[in-house]
Coordinates of C-alpha atoms in Angstrom, one line a residue:
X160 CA 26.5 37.1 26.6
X161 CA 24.1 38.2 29.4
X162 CA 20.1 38.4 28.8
X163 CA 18.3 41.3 28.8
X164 CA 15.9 41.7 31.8
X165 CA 12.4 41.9 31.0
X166 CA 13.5 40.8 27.2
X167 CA 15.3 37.6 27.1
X168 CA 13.0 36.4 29.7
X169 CA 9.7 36.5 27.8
X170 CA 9.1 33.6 25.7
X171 CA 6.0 33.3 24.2
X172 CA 5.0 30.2 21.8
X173 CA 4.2 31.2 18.2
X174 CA 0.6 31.2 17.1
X175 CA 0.2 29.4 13.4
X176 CA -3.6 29.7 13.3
X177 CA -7.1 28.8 15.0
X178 CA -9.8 25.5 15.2
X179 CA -13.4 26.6 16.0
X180 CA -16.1 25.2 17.2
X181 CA -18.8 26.4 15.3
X182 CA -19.1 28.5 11.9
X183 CA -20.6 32.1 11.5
X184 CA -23.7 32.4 9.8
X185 CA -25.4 35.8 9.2
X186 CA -29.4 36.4 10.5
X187 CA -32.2 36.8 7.5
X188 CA -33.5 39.3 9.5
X189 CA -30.8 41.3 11.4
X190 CA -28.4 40.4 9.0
X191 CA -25.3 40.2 11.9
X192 CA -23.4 37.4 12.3
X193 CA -23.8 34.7 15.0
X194 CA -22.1 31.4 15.8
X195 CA -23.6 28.1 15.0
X196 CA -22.6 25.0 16.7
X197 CA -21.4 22.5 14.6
X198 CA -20.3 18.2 15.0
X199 CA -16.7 18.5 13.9
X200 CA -14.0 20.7 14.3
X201 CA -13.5 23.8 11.9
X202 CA -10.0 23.5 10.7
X203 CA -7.7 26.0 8.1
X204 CA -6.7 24.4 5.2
X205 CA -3.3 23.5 6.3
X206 CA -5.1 21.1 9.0
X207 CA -8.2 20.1 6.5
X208 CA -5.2 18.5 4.7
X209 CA -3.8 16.4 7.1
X210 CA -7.6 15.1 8.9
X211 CA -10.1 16.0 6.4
X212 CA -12.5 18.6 5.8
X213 CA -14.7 18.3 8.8
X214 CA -12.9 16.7 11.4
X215 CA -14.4 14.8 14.4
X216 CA -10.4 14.4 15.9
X217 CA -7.5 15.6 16.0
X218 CA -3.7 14.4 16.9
X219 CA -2.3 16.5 19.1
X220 CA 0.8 16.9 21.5
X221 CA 1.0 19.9 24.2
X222 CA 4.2 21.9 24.0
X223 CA 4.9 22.8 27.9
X224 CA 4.1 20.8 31.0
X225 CA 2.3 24.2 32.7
X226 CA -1.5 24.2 32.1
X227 CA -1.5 27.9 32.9
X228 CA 0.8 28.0 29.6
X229 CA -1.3 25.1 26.9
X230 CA -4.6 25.8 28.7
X231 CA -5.5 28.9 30.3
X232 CA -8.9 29.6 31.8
X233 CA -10.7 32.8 33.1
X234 CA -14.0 34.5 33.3
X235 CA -13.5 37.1 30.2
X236 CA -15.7 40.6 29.3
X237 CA -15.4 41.9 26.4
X238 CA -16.5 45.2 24.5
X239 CA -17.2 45.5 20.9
X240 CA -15.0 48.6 20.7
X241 CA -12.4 48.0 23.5
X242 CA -11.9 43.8 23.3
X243 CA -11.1 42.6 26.9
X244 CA -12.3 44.9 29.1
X245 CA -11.9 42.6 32.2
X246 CA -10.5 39.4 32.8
X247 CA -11.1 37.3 36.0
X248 CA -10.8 34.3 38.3
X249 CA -13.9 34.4 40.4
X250 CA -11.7 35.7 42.9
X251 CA -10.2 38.9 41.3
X252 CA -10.4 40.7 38.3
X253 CA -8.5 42.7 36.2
X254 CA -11.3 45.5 35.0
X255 CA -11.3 48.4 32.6
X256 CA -13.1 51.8 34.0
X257 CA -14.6 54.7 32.5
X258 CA -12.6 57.6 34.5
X259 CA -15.7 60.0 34.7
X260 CA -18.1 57.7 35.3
X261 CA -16.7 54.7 37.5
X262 CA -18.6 52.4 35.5
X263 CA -17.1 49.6 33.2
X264 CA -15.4 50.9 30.3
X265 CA -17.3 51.0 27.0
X266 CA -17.0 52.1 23.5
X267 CA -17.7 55.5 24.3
X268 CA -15.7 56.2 27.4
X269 CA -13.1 58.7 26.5
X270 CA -10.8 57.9 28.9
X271 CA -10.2 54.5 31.3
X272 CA -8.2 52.8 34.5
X273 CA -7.8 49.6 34.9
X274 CA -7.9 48.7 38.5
X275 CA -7.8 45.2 40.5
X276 CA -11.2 44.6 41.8
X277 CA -12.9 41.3 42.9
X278 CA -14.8 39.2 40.9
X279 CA -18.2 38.0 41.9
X280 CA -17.7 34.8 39.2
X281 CA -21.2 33.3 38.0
X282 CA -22.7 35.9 39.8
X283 CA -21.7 38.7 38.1
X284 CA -24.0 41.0 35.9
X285 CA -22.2 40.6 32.8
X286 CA -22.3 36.7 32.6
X287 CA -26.1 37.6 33.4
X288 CA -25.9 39.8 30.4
X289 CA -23.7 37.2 28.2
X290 CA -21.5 40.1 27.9
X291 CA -18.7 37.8 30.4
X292 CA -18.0 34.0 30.1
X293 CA -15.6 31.7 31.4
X294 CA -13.1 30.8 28.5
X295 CA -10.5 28.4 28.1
X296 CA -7.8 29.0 25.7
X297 CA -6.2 25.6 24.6
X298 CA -2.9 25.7 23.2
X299 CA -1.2 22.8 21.2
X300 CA 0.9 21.0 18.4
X301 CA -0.1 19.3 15.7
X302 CA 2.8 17.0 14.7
X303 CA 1.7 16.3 11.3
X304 CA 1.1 19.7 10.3
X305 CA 3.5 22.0 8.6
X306 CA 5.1 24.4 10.3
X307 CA 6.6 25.3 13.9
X308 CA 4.2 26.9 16.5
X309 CA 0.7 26.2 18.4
X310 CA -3.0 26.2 17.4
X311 CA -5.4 27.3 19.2
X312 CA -9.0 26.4 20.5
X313 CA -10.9 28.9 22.5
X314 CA -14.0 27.2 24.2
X315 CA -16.9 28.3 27.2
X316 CA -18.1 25.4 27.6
X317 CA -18.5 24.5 31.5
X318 CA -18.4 20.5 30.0
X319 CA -15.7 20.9 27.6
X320 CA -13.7 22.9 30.2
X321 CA -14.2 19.8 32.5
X322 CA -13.4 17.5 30.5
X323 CA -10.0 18.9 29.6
X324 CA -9.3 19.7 32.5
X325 CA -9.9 16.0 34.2
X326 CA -8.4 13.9 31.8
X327 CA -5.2 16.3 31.9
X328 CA -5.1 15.8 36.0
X329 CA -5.4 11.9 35.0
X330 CA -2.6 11.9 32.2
X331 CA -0.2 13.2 34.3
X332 CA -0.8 11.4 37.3
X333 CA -0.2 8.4 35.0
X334 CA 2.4 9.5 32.8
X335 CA 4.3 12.0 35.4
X336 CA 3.8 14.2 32.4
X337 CA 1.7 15.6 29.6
X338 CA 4.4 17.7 27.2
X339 CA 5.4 15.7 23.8
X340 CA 2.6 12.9 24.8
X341 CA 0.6 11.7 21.9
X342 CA -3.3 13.0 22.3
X343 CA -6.5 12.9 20.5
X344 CA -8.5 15.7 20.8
X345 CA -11.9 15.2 19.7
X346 CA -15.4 16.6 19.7
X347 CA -18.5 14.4 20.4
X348 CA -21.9 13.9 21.6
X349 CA -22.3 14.3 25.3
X350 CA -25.8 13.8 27.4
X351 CA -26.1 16.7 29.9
X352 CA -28.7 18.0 32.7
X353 CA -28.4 21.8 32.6
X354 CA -31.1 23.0 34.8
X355 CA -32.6 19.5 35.2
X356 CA -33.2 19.4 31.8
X357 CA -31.8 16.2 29.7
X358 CA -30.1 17.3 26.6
X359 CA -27.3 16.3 24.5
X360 CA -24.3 18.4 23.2
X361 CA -21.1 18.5 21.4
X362 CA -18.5 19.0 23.8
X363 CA -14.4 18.5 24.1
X364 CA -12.5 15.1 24.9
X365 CA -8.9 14.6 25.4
X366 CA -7.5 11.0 25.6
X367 CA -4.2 9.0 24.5
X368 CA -3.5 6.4 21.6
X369 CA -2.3 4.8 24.1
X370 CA -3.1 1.9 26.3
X371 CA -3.0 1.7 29.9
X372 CA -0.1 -1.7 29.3
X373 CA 1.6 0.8 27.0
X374 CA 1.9 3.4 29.8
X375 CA 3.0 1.6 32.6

């Protein structure tokens, strides 16, 4: 049996549910919805079972050696109406247009084009806006869990972002690898100077049960 190009070759890795960051509350006054950070970890109740109600860490393993695959990361814009309406690396970017006006795409454009365009990064309107952020989708097991497939965390956090990102550079310059290696993913307390200003937050860390003896 042969596979079927542009079929057989598209694996994707199946989604069982989301962790956030933060819980939605809804405005006295507005009455919309808006995020509020929180110390732990939201969890479903398949994962509350397994680490508690609100977590502070979590067990984790990733399922593929490619970051691009467990950890994707790019400046996102979205639209109330349309969702993603342009995706980007501070390089390029991947747009949705209103055909009659040129303009970026909204809920009432009646027809759009995508087109490849560059992308001015922090320096773009919509991050000015906080209509565009920089996003990091993390992708990973949870061994103790129920059930076969990934959980995602989606976080903007330019600390968080970081901090995967450096400890999974170390990992696998120790280990020669990251895939099937036991991790704890946790949220904490981190001091940070955003615009000279001292000020602590709740960001991501990634590190390993195990000890550097254990490793080598």
């Amino acid at each position: 049996m042969t596979p079927i190009n542009g079929i057989s070759d598209i694996v994707r890795l199946p989604r069982l549910g989301k962790i956030h960051l933060g819980v939605k509350e809804v405005s006295p006054k507005t009455h919309n919805p808006y995020p509020r950070a929180v110390d732990y970890l939201v969890c479903p109740e398949e994962v509350q079972k397994v680490f508690g109600e609100e977590p502070h860490e979590l067990r984790i393993m990733f399922p593929v050696e490619n970051e691009e695959d467990f950890a994707p990361q790019w400046y996102r814009c979205y639209s109330g109406a349309r969702g993603l309406i342009c995706k980007g690396d501070g390089i390029m970017a991947d747009r949705c247009f209103d055909k009659a006006t040129g303009a970026l795409a909204t809920g009432r454009s009646q027809e759009t084009v995508r087109r490849e365009v560059g992308c001015p990064g922090p320096k773009c309107p919509e991050i000015q806006k906080k209509q565009c952020r920089p996003v990091m989708n993390l992708m990973f097991l949870l061994p103790e869990v129920p059930g076969l497939g990934i959980w995602q965390l989606n976080t903007s956090s330019f600390y968080s972002i970081r901090n995967i990102n450096s400890a999974v550079e170390m990992l696998k310059g120790l280990l020669g690898r990251i895939a099937g290696v036991p991790l704890a993913l946790s949220v904490a307390p981190q001091e940070v100077t955003p615009e000279g200003l001292k000020k602590t937050v709740y960001t991501l860390r990634l590190n390993t049960p195990l000890t550097l003896a254990e490793i080598q």
